[in-house]
Short mmCIF file of C-alpha atoms and ligand atoms in Angstrom, two decimals:
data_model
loop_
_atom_site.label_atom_id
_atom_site.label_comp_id
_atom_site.label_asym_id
_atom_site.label_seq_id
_atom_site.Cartn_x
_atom_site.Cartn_y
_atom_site.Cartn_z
CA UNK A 1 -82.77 -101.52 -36.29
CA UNK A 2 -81.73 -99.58 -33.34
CA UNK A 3 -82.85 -99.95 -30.03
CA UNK A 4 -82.60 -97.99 -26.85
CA UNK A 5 -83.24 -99.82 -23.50
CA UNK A 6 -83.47 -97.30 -20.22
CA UNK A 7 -82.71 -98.63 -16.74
CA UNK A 8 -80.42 -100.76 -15.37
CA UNK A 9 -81.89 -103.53 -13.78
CA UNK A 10 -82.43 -107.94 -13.93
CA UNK A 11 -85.69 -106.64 -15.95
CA UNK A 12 -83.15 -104.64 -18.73
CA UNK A 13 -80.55 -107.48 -18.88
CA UNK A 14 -83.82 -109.57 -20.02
CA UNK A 15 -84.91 -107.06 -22.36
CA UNK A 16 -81.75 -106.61 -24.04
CA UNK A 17 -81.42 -110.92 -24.38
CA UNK A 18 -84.47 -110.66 -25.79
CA UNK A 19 -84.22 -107.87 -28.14
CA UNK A 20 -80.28 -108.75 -28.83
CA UNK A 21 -81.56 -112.04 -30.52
CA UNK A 22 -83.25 -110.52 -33.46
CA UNK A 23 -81.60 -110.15 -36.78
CA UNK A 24 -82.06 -106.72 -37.63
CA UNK A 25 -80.47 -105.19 -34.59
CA UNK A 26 -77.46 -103.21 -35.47
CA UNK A 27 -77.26 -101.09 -32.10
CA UNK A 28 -78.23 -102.28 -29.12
CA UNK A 29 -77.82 -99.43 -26.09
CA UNK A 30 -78.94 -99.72 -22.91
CA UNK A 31 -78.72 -96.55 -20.49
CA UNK A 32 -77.04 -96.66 -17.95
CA UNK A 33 -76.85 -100.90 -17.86
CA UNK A 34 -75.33 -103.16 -15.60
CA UNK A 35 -72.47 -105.80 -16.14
CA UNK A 36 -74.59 -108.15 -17.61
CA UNK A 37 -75.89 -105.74 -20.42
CA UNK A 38 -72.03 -104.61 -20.77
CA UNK A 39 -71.49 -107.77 -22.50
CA UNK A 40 -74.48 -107.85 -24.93
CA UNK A 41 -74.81 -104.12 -25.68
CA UNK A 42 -73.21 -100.57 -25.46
CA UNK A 43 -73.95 -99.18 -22.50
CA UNK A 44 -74.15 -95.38 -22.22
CA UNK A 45 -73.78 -93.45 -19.38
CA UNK A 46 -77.00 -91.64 -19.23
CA UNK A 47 -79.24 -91.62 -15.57
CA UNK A 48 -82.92 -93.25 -16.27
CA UNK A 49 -84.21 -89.86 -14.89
CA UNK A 50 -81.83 -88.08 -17.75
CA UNK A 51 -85.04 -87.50 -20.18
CA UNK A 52 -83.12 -84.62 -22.02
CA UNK A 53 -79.85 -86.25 -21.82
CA UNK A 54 -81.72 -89.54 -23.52
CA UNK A 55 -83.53 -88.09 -25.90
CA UNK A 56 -80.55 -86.10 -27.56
CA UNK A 57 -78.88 -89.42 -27.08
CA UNK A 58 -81.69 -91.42 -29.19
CA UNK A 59 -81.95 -88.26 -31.57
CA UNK A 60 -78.16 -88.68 -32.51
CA UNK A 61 -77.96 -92.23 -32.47
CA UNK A 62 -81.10 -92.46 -35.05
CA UNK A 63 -83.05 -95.14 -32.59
CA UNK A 64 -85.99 -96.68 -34.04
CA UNK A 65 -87.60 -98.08 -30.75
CA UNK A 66 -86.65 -96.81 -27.02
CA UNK A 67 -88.01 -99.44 -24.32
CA UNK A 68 -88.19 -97.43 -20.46
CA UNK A 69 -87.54 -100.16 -17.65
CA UNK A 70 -88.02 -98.24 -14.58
CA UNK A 71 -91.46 -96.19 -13.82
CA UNK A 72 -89.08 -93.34 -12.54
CA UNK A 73 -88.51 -92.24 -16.43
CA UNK A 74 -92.06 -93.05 -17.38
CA UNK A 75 -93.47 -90.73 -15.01
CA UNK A 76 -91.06 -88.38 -16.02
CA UNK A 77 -92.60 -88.63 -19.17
CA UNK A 78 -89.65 -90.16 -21.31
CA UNK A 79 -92.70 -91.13 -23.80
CA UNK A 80 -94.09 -87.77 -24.14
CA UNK A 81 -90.81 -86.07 -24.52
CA UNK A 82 -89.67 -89.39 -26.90
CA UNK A 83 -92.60 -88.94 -28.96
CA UNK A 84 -92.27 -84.86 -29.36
CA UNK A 85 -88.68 -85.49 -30.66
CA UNK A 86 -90.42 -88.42 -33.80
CA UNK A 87 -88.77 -91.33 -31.39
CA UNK A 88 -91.48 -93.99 -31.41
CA UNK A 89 -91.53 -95.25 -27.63
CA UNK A 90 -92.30 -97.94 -25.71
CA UNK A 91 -94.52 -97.00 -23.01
CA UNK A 92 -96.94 -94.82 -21.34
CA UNK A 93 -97.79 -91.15 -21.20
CA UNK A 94 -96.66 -89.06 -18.03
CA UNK A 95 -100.38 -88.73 -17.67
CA UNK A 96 -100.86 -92.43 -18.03
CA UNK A 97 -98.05 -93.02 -15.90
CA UNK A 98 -99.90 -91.25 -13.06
CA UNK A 99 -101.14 -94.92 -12.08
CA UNK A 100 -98.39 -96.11 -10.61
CA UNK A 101 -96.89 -92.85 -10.11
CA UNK A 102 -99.94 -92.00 -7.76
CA UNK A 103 -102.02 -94.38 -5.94
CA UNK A 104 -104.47 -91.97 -5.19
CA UNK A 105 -105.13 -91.38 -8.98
CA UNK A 106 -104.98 -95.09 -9.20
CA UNK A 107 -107.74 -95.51 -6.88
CA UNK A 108 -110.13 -92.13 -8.36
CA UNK A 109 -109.66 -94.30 -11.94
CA UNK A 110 -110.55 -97.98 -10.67
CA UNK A 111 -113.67 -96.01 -8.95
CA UNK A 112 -114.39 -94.66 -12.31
CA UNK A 113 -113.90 -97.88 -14.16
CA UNK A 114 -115.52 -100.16 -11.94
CA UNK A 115 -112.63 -102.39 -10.74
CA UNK A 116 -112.85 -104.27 -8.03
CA UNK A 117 -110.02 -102.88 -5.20
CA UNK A 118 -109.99 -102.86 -1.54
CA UNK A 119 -112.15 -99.69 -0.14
CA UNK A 120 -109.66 -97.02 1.05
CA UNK A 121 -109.83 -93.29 2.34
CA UNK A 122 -107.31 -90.43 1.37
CA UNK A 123 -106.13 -87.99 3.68
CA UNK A 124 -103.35 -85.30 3.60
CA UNK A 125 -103.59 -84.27 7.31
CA UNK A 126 -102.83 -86.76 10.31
CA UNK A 127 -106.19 -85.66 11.93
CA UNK A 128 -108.59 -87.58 9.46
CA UNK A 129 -106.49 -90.49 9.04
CA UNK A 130 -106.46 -90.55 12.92
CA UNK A 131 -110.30 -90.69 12.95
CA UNK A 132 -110.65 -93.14 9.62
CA UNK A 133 -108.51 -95.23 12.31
CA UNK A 134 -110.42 -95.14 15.32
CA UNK A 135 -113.81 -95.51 12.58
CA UNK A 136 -112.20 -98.63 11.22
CA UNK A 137 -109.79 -100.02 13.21
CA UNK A 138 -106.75 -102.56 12.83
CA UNK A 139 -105.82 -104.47 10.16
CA UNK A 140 -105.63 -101.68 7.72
CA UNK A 141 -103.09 -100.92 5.02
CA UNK A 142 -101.40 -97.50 5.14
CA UNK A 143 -99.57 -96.37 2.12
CA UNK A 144 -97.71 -93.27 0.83
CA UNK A 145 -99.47 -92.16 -2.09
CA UNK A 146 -96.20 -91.25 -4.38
CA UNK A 147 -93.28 -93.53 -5.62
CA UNK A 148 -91.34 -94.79 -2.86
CA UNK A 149 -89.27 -97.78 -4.23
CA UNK A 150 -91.35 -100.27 -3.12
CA UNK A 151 -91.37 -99.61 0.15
CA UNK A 152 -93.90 -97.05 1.33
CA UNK A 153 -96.66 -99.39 2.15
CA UNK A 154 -97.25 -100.90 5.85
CA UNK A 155 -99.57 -103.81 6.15
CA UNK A 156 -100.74 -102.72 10.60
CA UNK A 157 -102.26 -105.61 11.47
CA UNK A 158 -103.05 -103.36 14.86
CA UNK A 159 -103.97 -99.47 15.69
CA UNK A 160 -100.09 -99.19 17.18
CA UNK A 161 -99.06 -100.44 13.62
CA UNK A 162 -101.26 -97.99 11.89
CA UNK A 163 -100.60 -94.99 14.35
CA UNK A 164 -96.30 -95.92 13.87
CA UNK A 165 -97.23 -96.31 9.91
CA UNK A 166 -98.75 -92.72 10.00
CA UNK A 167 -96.08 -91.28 12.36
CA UNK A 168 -93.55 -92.39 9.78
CA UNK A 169 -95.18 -91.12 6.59
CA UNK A 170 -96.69 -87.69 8.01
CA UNK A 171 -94.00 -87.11 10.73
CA UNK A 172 -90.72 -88.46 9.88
CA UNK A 173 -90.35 -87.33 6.28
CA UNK A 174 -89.22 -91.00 5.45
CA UNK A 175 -90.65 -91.22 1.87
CA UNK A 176 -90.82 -87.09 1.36
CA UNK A 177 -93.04 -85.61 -1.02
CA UNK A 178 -94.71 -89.38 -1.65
CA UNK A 179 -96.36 -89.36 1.42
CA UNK A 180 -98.14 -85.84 1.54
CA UNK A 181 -101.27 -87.89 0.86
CA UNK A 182 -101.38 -91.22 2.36
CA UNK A 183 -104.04 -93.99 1.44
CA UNK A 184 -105.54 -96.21 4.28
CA UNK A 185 -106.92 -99.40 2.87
CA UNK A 186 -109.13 -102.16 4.08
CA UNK A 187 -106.82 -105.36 4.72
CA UNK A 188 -107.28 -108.59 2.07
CA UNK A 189 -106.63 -111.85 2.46
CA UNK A 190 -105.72 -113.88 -0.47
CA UNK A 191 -102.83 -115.46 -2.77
CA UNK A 192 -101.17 -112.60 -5.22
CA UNK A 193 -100.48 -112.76 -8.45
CA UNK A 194 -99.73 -110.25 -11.19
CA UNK A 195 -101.33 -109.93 -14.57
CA UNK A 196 -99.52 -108.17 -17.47
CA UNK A 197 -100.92 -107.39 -20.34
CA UNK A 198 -99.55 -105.65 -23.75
CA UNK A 199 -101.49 -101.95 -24.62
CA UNK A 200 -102.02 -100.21 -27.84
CA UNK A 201 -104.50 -97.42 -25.98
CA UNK A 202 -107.89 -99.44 -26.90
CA UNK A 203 -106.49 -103.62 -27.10
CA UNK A 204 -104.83 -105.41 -24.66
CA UNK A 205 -103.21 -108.77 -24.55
CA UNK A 206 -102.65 -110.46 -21.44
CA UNK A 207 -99.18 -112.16 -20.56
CA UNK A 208 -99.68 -115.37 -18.97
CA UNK A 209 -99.81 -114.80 -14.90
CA UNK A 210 -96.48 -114.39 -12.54
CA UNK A 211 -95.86 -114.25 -9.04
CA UNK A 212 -93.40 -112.42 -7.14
CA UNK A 213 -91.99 -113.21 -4.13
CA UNK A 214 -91.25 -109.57 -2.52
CA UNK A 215 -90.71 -110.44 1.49
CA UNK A 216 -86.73 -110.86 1.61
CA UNK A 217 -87.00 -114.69 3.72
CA UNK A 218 -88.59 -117.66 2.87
CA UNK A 219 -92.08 -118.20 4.24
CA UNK A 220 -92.82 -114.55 3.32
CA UNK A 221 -91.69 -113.31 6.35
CA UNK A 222 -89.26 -110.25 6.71
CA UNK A 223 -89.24 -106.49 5.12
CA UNK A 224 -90.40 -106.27 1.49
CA UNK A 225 -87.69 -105.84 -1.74
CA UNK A 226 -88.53 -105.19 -5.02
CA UNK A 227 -89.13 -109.04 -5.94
CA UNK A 228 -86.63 -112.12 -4.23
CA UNK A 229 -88.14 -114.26 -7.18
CA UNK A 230 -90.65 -114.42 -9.68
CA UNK A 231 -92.52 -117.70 -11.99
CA UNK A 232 -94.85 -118.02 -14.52
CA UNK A 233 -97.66 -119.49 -14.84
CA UNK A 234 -98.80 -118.91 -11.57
CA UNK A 235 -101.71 -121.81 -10.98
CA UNK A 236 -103.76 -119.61 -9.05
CA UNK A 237 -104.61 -117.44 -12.44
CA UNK A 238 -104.32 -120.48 -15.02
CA UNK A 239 -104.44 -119.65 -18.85
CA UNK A 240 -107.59 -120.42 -19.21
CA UNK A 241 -108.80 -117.20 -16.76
CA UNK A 242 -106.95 -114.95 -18.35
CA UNK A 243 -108.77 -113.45 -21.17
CA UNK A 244 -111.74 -112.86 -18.24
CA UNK A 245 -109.63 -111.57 -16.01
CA UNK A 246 -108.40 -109.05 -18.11
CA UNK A 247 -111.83 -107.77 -19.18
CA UNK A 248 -112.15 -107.26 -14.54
CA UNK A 249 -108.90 -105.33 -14.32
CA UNK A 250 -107.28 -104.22 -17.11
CA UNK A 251 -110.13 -103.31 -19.79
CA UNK A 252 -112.05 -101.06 -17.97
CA UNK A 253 -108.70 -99.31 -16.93
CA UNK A 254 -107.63 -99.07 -21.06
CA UNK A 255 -111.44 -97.53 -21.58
CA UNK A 256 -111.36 -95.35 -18.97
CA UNK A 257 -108.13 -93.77 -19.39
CA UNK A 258 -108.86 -93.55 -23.17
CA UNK A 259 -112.59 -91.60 -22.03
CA UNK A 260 -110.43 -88.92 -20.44
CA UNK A 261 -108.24 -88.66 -23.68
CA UNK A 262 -105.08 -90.02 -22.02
CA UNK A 263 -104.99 -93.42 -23.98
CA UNK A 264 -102.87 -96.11 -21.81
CA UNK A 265 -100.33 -97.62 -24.04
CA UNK A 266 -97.46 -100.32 -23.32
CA UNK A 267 -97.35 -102.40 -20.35
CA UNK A 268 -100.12 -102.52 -17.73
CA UNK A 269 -99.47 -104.40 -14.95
CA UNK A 270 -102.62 -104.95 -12.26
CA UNK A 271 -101.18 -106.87 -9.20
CA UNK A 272 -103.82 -108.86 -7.70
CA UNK A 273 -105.04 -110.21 -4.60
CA UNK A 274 -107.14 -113.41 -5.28
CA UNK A 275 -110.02 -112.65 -2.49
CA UNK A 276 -112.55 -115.03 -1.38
CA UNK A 277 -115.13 -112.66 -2.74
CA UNK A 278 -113.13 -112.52 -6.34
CA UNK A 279 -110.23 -111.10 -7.16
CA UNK A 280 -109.33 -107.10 -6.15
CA UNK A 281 -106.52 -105.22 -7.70
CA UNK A 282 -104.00 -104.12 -5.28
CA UNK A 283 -102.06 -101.64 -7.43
CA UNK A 284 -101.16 -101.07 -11.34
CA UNK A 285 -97.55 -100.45 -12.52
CA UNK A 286 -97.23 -99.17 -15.94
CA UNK A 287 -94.31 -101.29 -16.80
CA UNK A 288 -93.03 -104.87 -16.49
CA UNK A 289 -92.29 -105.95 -13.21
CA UNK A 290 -88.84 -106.56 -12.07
CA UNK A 291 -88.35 -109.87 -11.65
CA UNK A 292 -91.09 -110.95 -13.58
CA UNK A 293 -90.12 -109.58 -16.28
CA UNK A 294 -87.32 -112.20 -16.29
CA UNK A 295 -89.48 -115.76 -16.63
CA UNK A 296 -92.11 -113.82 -18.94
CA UNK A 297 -90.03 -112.97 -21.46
CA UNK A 298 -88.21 -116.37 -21.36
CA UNK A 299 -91.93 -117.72 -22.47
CA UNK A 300 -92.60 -114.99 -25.28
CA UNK A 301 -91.79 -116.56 -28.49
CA UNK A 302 -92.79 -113.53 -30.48
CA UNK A 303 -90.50 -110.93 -31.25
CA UNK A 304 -90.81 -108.01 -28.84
CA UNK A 305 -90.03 -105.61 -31.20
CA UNK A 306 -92.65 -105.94 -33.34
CA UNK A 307 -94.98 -106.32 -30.67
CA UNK A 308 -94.03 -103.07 -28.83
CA UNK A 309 -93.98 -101.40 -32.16
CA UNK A 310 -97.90 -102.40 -32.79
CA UNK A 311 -98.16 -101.05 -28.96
CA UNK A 312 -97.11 -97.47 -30.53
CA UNK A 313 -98.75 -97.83 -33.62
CA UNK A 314 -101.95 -98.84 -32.35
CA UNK A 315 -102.26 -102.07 -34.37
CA UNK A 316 -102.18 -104.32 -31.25
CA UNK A 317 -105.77 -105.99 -32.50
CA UNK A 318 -103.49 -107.23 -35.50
CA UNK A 319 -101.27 -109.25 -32.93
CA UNK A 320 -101.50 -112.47 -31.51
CA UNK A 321 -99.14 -113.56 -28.66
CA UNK A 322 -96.59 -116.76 -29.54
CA UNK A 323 -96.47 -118.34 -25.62
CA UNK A 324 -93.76 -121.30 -25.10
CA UNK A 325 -96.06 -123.62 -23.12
CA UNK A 326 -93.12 -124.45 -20.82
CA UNK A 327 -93.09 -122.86 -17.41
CA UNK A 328 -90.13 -120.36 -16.22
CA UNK A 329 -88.69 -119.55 -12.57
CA UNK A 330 -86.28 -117.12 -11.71
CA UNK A 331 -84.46 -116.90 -7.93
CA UNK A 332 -83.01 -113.53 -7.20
CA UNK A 333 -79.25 -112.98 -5.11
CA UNK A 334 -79.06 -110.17 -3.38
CA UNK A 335 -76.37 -108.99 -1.28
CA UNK A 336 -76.23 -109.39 2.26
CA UNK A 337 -78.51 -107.09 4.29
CA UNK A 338 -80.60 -106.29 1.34
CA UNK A 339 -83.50 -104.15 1.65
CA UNK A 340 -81.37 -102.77 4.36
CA UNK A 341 -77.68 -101.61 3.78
CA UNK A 342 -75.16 -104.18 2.10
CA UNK A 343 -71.80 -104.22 0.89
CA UNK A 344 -70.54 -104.05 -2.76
CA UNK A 345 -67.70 -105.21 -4.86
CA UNK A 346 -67.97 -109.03 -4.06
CA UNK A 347 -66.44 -111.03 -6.90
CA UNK A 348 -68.94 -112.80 -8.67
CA UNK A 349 -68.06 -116.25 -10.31
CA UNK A 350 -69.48 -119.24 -11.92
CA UNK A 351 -71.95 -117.65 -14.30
CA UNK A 352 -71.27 -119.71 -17.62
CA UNK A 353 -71.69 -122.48 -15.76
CA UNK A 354 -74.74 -121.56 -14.11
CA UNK A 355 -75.45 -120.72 -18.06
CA UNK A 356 -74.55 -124.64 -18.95
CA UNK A 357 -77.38 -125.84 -16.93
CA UNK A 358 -80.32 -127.06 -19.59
CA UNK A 359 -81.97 -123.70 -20.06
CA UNK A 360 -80.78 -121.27 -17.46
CA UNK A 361 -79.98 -117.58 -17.83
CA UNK A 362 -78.67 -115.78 -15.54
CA UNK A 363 -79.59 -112.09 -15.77
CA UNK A 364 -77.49 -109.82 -14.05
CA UNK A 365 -79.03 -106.29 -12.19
CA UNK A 366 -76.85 -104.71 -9.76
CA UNK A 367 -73.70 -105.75 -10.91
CA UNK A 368 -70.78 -104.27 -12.95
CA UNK A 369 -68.04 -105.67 -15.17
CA UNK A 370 -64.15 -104.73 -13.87
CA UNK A 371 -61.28 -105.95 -15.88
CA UNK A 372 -63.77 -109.05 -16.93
CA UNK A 373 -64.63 -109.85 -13.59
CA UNK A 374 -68.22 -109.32 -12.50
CA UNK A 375 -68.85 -107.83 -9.06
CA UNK A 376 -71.45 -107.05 -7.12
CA UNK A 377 -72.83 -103.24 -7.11
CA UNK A 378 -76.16 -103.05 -5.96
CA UNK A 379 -78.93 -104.60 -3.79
CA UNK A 380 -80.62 -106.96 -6.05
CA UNK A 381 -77.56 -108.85 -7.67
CA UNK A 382 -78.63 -110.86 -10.19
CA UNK A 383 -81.57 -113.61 -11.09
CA UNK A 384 -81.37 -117.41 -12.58
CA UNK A 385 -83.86 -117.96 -14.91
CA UNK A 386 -84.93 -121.23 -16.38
CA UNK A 387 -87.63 -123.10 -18.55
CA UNK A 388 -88.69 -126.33 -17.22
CA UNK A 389 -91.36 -128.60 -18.59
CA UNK A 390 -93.48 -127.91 -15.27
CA UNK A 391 -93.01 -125.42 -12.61
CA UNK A 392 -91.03 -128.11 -10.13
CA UNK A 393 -88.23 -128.53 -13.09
CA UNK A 394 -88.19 -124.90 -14.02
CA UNK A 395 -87.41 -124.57 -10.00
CA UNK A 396 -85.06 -127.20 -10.37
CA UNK A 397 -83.10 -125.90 -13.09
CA UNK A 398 -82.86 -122.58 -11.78
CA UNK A 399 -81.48 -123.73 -8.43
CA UNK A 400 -79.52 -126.36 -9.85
CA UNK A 401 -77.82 -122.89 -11.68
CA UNK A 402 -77.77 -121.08 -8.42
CA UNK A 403 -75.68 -123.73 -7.16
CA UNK A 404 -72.84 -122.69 -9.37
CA UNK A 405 -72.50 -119.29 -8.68
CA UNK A 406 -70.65 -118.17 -5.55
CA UNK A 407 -70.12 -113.93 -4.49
CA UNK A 408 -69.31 -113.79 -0.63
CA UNK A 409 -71.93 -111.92 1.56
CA UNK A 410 -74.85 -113.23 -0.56
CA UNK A 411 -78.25 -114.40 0.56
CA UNK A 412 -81.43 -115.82 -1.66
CA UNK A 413 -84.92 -117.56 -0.87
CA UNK A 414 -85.04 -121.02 -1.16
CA UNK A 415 -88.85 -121.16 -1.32
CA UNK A 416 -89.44 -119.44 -4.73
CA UNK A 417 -92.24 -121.27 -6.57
CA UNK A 418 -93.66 -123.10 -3.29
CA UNK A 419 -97.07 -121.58 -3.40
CA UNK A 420 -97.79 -122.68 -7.27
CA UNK A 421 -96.13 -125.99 -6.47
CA UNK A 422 -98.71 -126.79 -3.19
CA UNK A 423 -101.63 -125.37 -5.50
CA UNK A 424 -100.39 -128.04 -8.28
CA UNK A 425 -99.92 -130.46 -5.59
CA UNK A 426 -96.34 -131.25 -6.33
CA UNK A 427 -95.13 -130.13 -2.75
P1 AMP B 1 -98.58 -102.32 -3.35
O1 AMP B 1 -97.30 -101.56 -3.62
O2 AMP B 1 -99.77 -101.47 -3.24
O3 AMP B 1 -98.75 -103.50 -4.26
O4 AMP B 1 -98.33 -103.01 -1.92
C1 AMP B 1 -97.20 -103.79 -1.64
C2 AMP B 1 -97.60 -105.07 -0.96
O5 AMP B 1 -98.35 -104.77 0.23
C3 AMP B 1 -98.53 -105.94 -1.80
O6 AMP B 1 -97.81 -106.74 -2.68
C4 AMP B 1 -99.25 -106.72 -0.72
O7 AMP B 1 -98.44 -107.79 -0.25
C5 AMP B 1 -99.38 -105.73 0.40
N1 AMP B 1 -100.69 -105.05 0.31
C6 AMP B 1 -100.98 -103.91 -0.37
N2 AMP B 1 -102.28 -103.57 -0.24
C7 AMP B 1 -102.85 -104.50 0.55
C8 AMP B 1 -104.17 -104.72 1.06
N3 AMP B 1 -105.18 -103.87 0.80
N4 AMP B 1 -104.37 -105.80 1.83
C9 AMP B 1 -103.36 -106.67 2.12
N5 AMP B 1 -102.10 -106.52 1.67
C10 AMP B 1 -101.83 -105.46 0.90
N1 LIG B 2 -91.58 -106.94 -8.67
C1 LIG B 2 -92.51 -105.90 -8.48
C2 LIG B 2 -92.24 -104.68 -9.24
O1 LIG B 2 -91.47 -104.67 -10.18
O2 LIG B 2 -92.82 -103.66 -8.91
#
């Protein structure tokens, strides 16, 4: 079998492990990679937003499966353009991607489906978001309705917030294009907590529950990143909830999108807020999250080929998900300065023995591999992973691995798993 895996990211370098450790792969490529994936697969060089570029790539390589990381490809429609060229394809529809590529459209399909989400207006001109404002008033949630890396939502918790949070999204031309229409949302309060679930078009199968960590310092406090650490289960959404919750947030979704002939296949990811009226969905991606990805698929025991492949072939109702009972934690390095600007090139050492610590993995994201030494080349550096019997040894082991790695300039949260651990009790 040969497999392509897009992107370039901690969420890839998992991916490929996982993929890597069946039999039947011959070629394993991932495009573009990082110097983790160097070591386990061929990278090509090949952008994620290089849909022509890797479909003739997957055309002349024969691939049987291609897996999209990133939602930038997805919404590119990678899937669409996969699937025209007799590639089967791991993933969502351009038109399916629209729900994380758009939070607008997001937000018109939850309406449609029923979901519960927080009530928001929609305005492309500063004048009716000024009065929404001055109608509703501090704390509100202003966010840029395109992709924006993460980082084009503000949580004002007063009208200077929301007036600065408009400025820089109608004004300033900070997150271009994404913010020609810009959502205002109603503030929650609650715990988050993502649920993931596998998508044929009409089944889905929830993943056990993660939580990310996405504020850069311990506490939550400080500028959001893409994900400082991730673990799974995450006690607030136990086991035991999650066949229910799924029929609240991701069921109606797969109905909905399948009533408007746009059928919502591969990975649907509803990030949560855990309300004191019930549970709300704060946004979809149409992907696995980055770092969760990492301590999710160290608890899938099935093979994730096959089960993507039923994902294609629309035999997902056929499937039953193999879970290792065992919790997983991952802590993230970064760089210094990360979300902000950072340096690159720091050496990077200590990995296999991170590695020799009972059940670690260290997955690598922006990193690359010179003359066998592994440096630093991005934001997000690389994240320790481990299984633990409970979530306090899974948080254990995975600091215990941190421990051996040193790269200069480096920082990391030392809280990851604290919120699960005070729910459990156990801090
Ligand atoms: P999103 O990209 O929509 O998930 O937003 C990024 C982060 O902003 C979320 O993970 C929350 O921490 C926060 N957030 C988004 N929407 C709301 C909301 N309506 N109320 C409170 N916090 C929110
Ligand atoms: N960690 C959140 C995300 O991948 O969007």
């Amino acid at each position: 079998m040969r497999v392509l895996i897009i992107g370039s990211g901690g969420r890839e370098h998992a991916l490929a492990w996982k993929i890597g450790q069946r039999a039947d792969v011959t070629e394993l490529y991932v495009a573009p990679g990082n110097g983790g994936t160097a070591s386990i697969a061929k990278n090509v060089p090949i952008k994620d937003s290089d849909v022509e570029g890797l479909v003739a790539f997957a055309k002349e390589k024969a691939v049987d499966l291609v897996i999209p990381g990133p939602e930038l490809p997805l919404t590119l429609g990678v899937v669409d353009a996969m699937q025209a060229a007799g590639i089967p394809c791991f993933g969502p529809s351009a038109a399916c991607a629209k729900l994380e590529g758009s939070k607008a459209f997001a937000k018109e399909v939850m309406r449609a489906a029923g979901v519960p989400t927080a009530a928001a207006g929609v305005f492309s001109d500063r004048a009716s978001a000024e009065a929404f404002v001055r109608e509703h008033g501090a704390p509100l949630v202003v966010k840029a309705d395109g992709l924006a890396a993460g980082k084009g939502v503000v949580v004002a918790m007063t009208d200077d917030e929301v007036r600065a949070a408009l400025d820089l999204m109608f004004e300033s031309n900070a997150f271009g294009a994404a913010a020609d229409t810009v959502l205002i949302e109603e503030f929650l309060k609650g715990e988050e907590v993502s649920l993931l679930s596998f998508c044929d078009g009409k089944t889905a199968l929830p993943l056990p529950s993660a939580q990310d960590h996405k504020a850069v310092f311990d506490g939550d406090k400080g500028p959001n990143t893409g994900g400082m650490g991730a673990y799974s289960p995450a006690p607030v959404l136990p086991d035991a909830d999650l066949e229910a919750m799924a029929d609240i947030v991701t069921r109606p979704i797969l109905a909905e999108m399948a009533r408007r002939g746009t059928p919502f296949k591969g990975i649907l990811y509803a990030g949560l807020m855990m309300t004191v009226e019930g549970p709300k969905v704060l946004e979809y991606n149409v992907r696995f999250g980055d770092p969760e990805c990492q301590p999710l698929l160290m608890r899938l025991r099935s093979d994730l080929a096959d089960v993507m492949k039923a994902c294609v072939d629309g035999r997902l109702d056929t499937v039953d998900l193999e879970i290792e009972e065992r919790s997983a934690l991952g802590v993230v390095l970064t760089a210094k300065g990360y979300p902000g600007s950072y340096p690159k090139g720091m050496p990077i050492t200590g990995i296999e023995e991170a590695e020799k610590v009972e059940t670690v993995q260290v997955f690598q994201a922006g990193t690359k591999l010179e003359d066998g030494c592994v440096r630093a080349n991005g934001g997000r550096v690389l994240c320790v992973t481990a299984l633990g019997a409970d979530l306090k040894e899974a948080q254990t082991r995975a600091y215990a691995g941190m421990e051996k790695l040193s790269m200069p300039d480096s920082q990391i949260r030392t809280d990851i798993g604290l919120k699960g651990l005070r729910r459990l009790g156990l801090a």
